[in-house]
Short mmCIF file of C-alpha atoms in Angstrom, two decimals:
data_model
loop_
_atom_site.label_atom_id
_atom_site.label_comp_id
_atom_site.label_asym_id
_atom_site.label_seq_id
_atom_site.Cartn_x
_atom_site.Cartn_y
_atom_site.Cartn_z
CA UNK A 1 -26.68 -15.15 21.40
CA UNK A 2 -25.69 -11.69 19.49
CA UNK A 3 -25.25 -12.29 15.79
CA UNK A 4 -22.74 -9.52 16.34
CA UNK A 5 -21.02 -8.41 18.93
CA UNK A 6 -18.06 -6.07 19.14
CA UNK A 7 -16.84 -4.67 22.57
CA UNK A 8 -14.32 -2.11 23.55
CA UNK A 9 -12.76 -1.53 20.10
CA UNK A 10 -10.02 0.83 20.37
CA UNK A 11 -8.44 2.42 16.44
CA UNK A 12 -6.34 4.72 16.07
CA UNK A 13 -4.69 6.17 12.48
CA UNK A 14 -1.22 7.66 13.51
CA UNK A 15 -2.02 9.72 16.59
CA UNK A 16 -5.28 10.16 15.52
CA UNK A 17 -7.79 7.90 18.03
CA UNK A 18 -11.31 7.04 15.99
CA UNK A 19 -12.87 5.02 18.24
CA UNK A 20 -12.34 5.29 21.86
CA UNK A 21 -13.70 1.77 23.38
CA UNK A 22 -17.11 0.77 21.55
CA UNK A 23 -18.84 -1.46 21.76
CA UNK A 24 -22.04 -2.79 19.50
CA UNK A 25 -23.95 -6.08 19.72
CA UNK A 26 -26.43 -6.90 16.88
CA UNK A 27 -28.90 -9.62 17.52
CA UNK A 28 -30.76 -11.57 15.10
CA UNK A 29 -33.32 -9.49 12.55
CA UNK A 30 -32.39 -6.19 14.34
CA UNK A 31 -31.71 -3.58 12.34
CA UNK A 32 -29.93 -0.79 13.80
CA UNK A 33 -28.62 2.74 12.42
CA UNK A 34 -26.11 4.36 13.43
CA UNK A 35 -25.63 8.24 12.90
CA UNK A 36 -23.54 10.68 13.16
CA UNK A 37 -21.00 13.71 11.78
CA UNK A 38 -18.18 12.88 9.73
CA UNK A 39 -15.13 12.08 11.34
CA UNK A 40 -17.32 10.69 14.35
CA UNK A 41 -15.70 6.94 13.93
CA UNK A 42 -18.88 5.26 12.09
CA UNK A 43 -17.75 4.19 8.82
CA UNK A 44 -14.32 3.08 10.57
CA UNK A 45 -16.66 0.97 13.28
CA UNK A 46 -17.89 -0.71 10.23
CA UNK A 47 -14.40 -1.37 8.56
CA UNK A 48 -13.32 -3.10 11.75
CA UNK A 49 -16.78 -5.60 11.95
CA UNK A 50 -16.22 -6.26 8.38
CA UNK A 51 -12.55 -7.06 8.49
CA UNK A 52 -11.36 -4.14 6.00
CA UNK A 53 -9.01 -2.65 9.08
CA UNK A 54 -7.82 -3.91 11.93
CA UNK A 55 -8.84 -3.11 15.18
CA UNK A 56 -5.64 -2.20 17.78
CA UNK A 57 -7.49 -3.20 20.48
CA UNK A 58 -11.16 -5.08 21.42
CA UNK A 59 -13.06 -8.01 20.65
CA UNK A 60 -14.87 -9.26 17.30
CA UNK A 61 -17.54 -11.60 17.13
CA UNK A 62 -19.98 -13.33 14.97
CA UNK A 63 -22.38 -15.65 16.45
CA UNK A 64 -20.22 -16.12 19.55
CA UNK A 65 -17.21 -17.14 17.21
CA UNK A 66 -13.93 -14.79 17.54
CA UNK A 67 -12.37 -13.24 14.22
CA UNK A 68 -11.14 -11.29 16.45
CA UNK A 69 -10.15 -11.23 20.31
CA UNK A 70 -8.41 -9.23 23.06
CA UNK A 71 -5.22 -10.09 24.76
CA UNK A 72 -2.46 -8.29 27.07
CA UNK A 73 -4.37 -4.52 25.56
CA UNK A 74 -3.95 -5.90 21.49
CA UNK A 75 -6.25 -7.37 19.50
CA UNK A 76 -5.25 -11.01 17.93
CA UNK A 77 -7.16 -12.02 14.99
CA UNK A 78 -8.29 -15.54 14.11
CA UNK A 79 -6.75 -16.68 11.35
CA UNK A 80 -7.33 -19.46 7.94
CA UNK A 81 -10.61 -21.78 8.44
CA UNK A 82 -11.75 -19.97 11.39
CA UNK A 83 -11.66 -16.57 9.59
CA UNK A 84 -12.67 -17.81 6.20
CA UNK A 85 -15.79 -19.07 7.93
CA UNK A 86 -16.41 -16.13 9.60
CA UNK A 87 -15.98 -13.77 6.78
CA UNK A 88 -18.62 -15.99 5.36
CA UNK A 89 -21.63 -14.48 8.00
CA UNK A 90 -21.52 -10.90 6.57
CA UNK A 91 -22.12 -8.73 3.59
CA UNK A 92 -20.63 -4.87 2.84
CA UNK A 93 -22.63 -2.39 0.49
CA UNK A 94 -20.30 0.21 0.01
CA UNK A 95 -20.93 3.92 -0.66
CA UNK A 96 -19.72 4.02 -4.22
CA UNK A 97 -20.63 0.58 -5.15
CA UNK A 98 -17.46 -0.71 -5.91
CA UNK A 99 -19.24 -3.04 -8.71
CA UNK A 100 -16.81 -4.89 -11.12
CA UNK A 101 -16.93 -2.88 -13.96
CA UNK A 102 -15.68 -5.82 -16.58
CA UNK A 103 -18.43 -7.86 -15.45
CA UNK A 104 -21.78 -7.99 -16.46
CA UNK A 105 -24.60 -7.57 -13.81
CA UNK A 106 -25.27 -11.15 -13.35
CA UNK A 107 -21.38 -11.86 -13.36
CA UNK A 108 -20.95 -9.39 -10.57
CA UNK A 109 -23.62 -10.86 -8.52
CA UNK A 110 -22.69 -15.06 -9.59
CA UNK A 111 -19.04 -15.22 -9.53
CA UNK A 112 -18.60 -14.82 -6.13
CA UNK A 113 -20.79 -17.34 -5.10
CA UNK A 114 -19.52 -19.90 -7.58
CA UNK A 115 -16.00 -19.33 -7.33
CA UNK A 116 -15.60 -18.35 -3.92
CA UNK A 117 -18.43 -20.42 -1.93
CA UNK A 118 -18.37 -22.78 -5.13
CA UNK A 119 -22.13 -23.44 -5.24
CA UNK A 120 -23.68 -25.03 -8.07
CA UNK A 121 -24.08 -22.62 -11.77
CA UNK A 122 -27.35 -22.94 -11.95
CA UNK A 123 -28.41 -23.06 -8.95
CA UNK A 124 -27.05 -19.61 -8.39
CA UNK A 125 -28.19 -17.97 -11.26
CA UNK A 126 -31.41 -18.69 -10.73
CA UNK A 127 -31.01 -17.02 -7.26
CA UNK A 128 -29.31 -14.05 -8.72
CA UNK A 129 -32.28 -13.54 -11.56
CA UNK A 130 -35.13 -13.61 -8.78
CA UNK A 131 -32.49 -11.04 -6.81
CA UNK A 132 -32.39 -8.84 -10.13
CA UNK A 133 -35.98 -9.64 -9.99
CA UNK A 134 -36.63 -8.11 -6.39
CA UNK A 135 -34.13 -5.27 -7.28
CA UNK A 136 -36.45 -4.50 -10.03
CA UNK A 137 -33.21 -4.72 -12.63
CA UNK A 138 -34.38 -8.05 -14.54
CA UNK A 139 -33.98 -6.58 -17.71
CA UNK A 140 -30.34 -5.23 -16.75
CA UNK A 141 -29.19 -8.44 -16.37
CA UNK A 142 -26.70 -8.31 -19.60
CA UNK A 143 -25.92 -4.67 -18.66
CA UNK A 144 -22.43 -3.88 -17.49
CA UNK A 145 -22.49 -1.33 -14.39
CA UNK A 146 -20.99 2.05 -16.88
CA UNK A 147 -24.69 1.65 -18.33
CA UNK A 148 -26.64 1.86 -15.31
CA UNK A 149 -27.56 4.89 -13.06
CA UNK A 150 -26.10 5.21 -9.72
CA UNK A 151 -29.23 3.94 -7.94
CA UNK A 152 -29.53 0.75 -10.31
CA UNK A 153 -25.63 0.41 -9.32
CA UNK A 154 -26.35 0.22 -5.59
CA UNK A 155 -29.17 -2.34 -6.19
CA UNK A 156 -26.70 -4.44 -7.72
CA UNK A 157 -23.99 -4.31 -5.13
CA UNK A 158 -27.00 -5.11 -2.92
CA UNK A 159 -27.79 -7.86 -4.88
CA UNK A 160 -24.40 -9.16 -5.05
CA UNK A 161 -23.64 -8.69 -1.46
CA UNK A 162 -26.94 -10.74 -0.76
CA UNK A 163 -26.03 -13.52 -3.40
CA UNK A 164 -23.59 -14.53 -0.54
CA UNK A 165 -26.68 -15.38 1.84
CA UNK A 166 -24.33 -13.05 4.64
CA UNK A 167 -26.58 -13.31 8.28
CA UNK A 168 -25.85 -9.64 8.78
CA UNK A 169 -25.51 -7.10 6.37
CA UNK A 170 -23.95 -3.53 6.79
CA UNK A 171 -24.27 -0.73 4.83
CA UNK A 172 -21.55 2.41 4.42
CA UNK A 173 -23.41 5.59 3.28
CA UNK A 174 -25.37 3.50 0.73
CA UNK A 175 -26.99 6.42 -0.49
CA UNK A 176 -24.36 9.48 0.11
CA UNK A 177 -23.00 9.07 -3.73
CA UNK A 178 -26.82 9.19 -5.10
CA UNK A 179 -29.38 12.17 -5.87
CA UNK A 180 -31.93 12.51 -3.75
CA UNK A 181 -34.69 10.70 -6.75
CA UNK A 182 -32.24 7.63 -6.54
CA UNK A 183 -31.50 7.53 -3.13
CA UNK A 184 -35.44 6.91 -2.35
CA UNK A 185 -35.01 3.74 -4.94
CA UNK A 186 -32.25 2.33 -2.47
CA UNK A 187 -34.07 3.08 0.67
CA UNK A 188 -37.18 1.28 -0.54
CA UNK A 189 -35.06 -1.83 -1.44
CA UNK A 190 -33.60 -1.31 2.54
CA UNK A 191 -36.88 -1.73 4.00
CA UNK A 192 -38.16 -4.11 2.05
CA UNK A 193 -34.99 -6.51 3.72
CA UNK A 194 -35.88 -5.01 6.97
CA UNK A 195 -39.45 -6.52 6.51
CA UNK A 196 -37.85 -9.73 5.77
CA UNK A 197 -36.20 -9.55 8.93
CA UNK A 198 -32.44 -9.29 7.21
CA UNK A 199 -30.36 -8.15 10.24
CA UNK A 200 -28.41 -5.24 9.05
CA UNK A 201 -26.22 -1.67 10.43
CA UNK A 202 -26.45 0.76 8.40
CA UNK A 203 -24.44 3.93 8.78
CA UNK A 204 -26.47 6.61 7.49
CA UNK A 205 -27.03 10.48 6.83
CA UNK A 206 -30.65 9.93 5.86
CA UNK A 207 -32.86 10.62 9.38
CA UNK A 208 -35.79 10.35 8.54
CA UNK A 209 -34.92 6.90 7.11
CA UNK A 210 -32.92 5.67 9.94
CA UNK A 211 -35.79 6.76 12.06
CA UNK A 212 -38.48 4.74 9.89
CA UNK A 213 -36.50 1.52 9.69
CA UNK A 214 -34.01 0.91 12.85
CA UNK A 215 -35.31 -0.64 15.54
CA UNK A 216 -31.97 0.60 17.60
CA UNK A 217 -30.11 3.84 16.62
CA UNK A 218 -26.35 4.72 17.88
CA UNK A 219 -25.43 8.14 17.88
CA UNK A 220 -21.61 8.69 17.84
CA UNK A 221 -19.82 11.40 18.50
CA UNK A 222 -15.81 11.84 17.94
CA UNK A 223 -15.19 8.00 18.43
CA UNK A 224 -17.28 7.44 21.24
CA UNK A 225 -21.13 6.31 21.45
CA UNK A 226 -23.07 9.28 23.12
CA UNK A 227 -26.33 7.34 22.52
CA UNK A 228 -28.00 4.07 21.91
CA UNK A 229 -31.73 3.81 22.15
CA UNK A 230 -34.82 3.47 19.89
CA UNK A 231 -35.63 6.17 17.01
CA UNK A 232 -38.43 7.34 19.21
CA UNK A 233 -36.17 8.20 22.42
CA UNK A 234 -33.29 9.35 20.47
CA UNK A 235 -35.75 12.07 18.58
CA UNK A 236 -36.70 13.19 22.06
CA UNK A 237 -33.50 12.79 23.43
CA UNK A 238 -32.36 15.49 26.32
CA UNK A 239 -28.31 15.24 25.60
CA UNK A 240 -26.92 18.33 24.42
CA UNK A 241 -24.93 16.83 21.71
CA UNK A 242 -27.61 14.31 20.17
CA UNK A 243 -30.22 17.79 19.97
CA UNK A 244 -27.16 19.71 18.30
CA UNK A 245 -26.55 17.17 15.16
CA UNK A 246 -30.29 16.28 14.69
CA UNK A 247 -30.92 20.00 14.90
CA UNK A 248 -29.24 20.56 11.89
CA UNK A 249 -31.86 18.33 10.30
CA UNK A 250 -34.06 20.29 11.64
CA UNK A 251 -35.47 17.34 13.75
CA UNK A 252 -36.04 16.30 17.04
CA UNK A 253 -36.35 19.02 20.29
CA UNK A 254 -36.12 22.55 19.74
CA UNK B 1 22.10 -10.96 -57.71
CA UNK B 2 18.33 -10.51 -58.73
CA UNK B 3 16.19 -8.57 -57.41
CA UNK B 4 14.08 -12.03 -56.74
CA UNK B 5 17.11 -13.39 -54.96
CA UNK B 6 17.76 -10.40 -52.85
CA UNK B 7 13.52 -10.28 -51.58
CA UNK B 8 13.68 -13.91 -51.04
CA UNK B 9 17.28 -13.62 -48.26
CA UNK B 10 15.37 -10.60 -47.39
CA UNK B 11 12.61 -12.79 -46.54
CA UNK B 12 14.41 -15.52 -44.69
CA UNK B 13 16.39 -12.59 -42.41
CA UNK B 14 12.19 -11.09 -41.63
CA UNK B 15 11.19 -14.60 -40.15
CA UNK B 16 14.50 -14.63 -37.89
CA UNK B 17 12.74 -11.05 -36.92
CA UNK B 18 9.72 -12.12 -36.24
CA UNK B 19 11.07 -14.85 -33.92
CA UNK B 20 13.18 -12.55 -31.83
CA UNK B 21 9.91 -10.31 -31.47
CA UNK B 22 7.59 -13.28 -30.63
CA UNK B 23 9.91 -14.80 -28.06
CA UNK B 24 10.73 -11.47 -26.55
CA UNK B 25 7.07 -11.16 -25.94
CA UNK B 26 6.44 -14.28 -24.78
CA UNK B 27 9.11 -14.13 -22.07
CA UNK B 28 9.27 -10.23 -21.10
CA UNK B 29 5.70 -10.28 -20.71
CA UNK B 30 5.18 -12.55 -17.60
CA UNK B 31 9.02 -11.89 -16.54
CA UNK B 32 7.79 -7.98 -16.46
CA UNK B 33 5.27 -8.94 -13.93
CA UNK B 34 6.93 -10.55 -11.52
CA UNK B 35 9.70 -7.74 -11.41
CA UNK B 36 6.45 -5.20 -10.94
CA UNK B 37 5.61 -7.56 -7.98
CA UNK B 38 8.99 -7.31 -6.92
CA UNK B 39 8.87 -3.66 -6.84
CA UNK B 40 5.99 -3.73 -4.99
CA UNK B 41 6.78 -5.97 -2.34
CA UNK B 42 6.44 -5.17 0.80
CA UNK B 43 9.79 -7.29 1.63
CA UNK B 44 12.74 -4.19 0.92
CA UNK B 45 15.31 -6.30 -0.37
CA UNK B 46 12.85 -7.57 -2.75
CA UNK B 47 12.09 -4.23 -4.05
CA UNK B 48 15.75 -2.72 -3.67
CA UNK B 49 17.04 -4.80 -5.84
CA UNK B 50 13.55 -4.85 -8.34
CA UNK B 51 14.52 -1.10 -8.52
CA UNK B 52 18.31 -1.59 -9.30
CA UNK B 53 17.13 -4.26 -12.35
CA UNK B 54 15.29 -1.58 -13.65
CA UNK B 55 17.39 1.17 -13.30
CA UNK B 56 20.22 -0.42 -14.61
CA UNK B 57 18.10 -2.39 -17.58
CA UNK B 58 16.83 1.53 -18.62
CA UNK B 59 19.67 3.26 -17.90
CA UNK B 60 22.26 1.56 -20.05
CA UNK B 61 21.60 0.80 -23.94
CA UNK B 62 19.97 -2.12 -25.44
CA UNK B 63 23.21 -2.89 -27.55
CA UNK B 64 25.46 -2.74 -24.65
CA UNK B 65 23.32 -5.15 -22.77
CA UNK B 66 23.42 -7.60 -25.98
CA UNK B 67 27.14 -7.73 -26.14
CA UNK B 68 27.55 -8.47 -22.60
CA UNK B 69 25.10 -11.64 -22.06
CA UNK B 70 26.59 -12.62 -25.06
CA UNK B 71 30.43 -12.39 -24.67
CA UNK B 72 29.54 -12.57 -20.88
CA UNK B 73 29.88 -15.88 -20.48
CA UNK B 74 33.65 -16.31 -22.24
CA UNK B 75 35.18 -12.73 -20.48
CA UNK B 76 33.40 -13.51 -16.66
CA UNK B 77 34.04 -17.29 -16.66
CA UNK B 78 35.90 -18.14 -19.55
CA UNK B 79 33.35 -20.56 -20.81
CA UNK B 80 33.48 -21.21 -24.59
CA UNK B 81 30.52 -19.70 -26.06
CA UNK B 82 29.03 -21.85 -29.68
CA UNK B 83 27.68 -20.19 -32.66
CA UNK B 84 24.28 -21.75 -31.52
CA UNK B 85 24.07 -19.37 -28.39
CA UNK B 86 23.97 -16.47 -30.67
CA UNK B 87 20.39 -16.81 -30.83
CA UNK B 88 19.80 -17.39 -27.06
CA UNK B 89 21.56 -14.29 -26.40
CA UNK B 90 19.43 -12.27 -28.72
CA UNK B 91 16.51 -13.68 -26.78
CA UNK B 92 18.03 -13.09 -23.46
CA UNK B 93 18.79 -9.96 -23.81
CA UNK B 94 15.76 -8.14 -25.22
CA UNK B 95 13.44 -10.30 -22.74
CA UNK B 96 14.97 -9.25 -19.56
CA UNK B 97 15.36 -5.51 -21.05
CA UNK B 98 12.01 -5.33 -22.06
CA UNK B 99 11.01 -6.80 -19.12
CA UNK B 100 11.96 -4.20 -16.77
CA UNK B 101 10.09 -1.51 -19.30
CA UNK B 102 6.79 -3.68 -19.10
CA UNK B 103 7.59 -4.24 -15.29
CA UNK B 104 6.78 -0.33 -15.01
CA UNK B 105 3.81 -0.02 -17.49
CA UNK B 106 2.23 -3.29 -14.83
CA UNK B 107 3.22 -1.26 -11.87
CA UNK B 108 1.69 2.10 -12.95
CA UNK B 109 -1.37 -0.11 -14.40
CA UNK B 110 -1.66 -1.74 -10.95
CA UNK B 111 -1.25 1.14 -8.34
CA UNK B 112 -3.76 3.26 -10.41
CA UNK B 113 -6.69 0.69 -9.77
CA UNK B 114 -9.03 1.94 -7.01
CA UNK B 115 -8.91 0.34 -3.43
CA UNK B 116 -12.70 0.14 -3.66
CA UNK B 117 -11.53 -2.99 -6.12
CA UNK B 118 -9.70 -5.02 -3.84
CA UNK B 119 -11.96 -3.94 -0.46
CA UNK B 120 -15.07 -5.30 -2.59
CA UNK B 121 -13.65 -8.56 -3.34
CA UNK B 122 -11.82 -9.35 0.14
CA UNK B 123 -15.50 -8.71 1.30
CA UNK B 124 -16.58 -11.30 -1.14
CA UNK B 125 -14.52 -13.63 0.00
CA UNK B 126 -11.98 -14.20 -2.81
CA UNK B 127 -8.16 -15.37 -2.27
CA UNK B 128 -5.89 -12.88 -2.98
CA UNK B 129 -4.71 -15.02 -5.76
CA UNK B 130 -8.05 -14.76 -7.39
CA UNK B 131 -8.46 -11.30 -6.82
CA UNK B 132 -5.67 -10.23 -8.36
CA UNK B 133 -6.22 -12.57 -11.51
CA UNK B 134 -9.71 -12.23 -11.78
CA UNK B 135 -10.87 -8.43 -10.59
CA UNK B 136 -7.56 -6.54 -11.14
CA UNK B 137 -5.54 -7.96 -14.04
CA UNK B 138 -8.00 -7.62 -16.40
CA UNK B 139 -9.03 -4.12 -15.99
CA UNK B 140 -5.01 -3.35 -15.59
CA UNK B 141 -4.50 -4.84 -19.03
CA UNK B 142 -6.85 -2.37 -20.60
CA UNK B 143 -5.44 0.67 -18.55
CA UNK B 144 -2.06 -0.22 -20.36
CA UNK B 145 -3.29 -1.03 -23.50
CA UNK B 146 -1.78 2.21 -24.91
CA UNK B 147 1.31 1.84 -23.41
CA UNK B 148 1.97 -1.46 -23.80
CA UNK B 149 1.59 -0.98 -27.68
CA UNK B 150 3.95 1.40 -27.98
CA UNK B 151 7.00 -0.47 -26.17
CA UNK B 152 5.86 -3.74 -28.80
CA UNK B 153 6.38 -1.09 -31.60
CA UNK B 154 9.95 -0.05 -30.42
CA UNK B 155 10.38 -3.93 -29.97
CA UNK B 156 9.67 -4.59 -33.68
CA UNK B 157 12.06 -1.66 -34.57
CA UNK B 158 14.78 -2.51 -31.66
CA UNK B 159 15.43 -6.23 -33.06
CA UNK B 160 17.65 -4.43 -35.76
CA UNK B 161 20.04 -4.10 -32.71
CA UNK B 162 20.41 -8.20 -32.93
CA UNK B 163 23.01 -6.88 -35.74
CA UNK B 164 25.87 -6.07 -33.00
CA UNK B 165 25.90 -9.37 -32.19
CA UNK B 166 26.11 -10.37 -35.87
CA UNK B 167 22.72 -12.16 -35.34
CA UNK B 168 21.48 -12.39 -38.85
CA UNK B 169 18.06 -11.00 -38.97
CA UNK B 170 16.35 -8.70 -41.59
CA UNK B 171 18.29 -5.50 -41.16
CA UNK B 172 21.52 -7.30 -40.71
CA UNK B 173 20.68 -9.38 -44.35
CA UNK B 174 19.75 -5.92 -46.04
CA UNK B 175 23.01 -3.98 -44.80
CA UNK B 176 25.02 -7.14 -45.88
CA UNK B 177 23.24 -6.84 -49.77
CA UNK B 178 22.80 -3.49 -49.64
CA UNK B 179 26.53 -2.70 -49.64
CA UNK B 180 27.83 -6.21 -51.68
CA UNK B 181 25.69 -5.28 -54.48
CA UNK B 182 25.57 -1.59 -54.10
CA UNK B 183 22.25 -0.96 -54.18
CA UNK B 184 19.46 0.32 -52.26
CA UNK B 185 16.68 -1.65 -52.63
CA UNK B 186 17.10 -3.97 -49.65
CA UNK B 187 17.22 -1.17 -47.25
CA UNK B 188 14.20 0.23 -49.19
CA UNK B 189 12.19 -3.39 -48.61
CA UNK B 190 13.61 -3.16 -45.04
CA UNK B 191 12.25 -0.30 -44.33
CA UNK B 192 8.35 -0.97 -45.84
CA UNK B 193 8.70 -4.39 -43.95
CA UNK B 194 9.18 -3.15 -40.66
CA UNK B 195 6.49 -0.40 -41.36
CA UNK B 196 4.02 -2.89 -42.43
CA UNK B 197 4.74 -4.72 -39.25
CA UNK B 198 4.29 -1.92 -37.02
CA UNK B 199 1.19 -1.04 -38.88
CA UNK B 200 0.00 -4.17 -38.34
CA UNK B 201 0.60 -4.70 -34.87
CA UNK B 202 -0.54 -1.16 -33.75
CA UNK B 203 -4.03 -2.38 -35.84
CA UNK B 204 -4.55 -5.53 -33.76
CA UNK B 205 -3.48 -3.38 -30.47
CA UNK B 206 -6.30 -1.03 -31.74
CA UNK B 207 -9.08 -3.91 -32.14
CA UNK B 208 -7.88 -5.74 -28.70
CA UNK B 209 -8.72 -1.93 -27.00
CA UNK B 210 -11.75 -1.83 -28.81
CA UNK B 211 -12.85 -5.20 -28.07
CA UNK B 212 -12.28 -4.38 -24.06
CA UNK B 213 -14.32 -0.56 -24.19
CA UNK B 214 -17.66 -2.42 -23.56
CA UNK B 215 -16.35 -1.05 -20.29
CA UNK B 216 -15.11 2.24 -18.70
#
């Protein structure tokens, strides 16, 4: 069974149409990146899985459960328990973070899960200490995010976002708000999860990362997918429009 | 009348004054949020008539509005108002003026918080409730900090206005000695106290924004 598994999700914003019937499927300890120019639909694909817009039309699942399903052309969305539960299956890293700033670290990574999933105090600060711990931030733990760099504020929200225990975790732009020296510290923490086999989509600018770590890539183009195959093939890829956008990273065919 | 006797009626009209400014915060305060919800609301009755409270409540003078919730009651429905109600009205008045003032200051406190705020914890799973009471409020409180300090120091200065309503507070007490004894002295005192107040209430406003800049 696909962990995730969206098909023929239809947004538009006004008369503006994002995504034109797509459709993704995640399966357990995949990771999978998907690329693209801006404006193509990706970060809006990934606002519709994690329930931050609605989609107008399509189907939403996690783990064969519907948040989200299609009837008569409109999507109807589950609604109380049954969407509570599923929020519960997946984790967002944003592109700028979006810590708590009048929290400490180890507030912004414990109070969900103890006022939200209600788990036990202690229990869950010792998770989020060996999280700090694995983030390499142990001794920011007292820190409040205005005192960090950008980099050490992603590997917060990482931690925080994995404090929940989400089965999939997506990522928007995680590294588009960072230098290039920080960025490297959040893509090293992003395959270190992909060696533990976290399943996670990551919408991405970084190539040469998305090649190293995916074991799927989606190319989309202007709210459609014009490609979904491994980093190798989709390097070597023969479509016009896949050689045109990695060309400008100077990658793939000439 | 000594100058002893004058400081000490002087000094039983202050604590009437700081009662009118303590109650006015204790009620405008919450009753100024829910008229910023009301504003916000996506229901448009709810926020029509949110905007007509506050239009009206700023656009027509404090003293006005005192005389009318307190003769209100005998000119509308010809209900006999007592002596006792005097103070109510005081109350009633400056809470639901202030209110709509404060219901602003929340509103512009509120839409100025990022939508990164509110997208991070719906993603974390908390109630909107929650949200709103745990993520938002508190970093709205110290965007209005500021503003919120200087509406408390009109407040302290505005409860002279009780004196239309011959609610006797401090300034009313000082006019009333300051022209039986012809003297001014009381207005003198009257004026340090309610600087003194002021000072002291912009110094604790000052310490309670200090105390929240551990954060930006």
């Amino acid at each position: 069974m696909n962990l995730l598994e969206m098909n023929h999700v239809k947004k538009s914003f006004n008369q503006n149409v994002v995504l034109k019937n797509i459709s993704l499927s995640v399966k357990e300890g995949e990771v999978v990146s998907i690329i693209g120019p801006s404006g193509s639909g990706k970060s809006t694909l990934l606002r519709c899985a994690t329930l931050l817009e609605t989609m107008d039309d399509g189907n939403l699942y996690y783990l064969g459960e519907a948040a989200a399903k299609s009837e008569s052309g409109r999507s109807v969305y589950a609604f109380g328990a049954a969407l509570k539960k599923i929020e519960r299956q997946f984790g967002l890293v944003f592109q700028n973070f979006n810590l708590f700033p009048h929290y400490s670290v180890l507030k912004n990574i414990m109070d969900a899960p103890v006022h939200v999933q209600k788990r036990d105090k202690e229990e869950v600060k010792k998770e989020a200490l060996k999280l700090l711990q694995k983030m390499g931030l142990s001794d920011r733990a007292d820190y409040y995010p205005c005192q960090l760099s950008g980099g050490q504020q992603q590997r917060v929200s990482i931690a925080r976002a994995l404090a929940m225990k989400p089965k999939i975790l997506f990522f928007d732009e995680p590294t588009s708000a960072l230098d290039p020296e920080l960025t490297g510290e959040i893509l090293k923490v992003i395959t270190e999860l992909a060696k533990e086999k976290m399943t996670m989509v990551i919408v991405t600018h970084e190539m040469y990362f998305a090649k190293d770590v995916s074991d799927r890539m989606i190319f989309m183009d202007q709210g459609t997918i014009v490609e979904e195959t491994t980093p190798e093939e989709l390097f070597a890829s023969d479509n016009k429009r896949t050689r045109e956008f990695l060309g400008k990273y100077h990658i793939g065919k000439e | 009348m000594s100058v002893q006797v004058m400081m000490q009626q002087l000094f039983s009209g202050m604590l009437i004054t700081i009662q009118i400014f303590i109650f006015t915060l204790l009620f405008s305060l919450p009753l100024g949020l829910l008229i910023a919800f009301g504003r916000m609301s996506k229901n448009m009755l709810l926020r029509g008539i949110a905007k007509i409270y506050i239009s009206i409540m700023r656009g027509t003078p404090l003293m006005l509005q005192l005389l009318v919730v307190y003769f209100g009651p005998y000119y509308i429905f010809r209900v006999n108002i007592s002596s006792s109600y005097r103070a109510y009205a005081v109350i009633i008045a400056f809470a639901i003026n202030y209110a709509a003032y404060f219901a602003e200051i929340y509103r512009g406190g509120i839409e100025s918080m990022p939508k990164g705020q509110y997208e991070a914890a719906k993603v974390l799973g908390y109630t909107k409730v929650q949200t709103f009471f745990k993520i938002i409020f508190p970093q709205v409180i110290k965007r209005i900090l500021p503003s919120v300090t200087n509406e408390v120091i009109t407040l302290v200065k505005d409860t002279s206005l009780a004196f239309s309503i011959a609610y006797v507070e401090m300034f009313t007490t000082a006019k009333a000695i300051a022209a039986s004894q012809k003297s001014m002295i009381p207005l003198v005192a009257a004026g340090i106290f309610y600087y003194v107040f002021n000072f002291i209430v912009a110094a604790l406003m000052e310490l309670w924004e200090k105390k929240l800049s551990y954060y930006r």
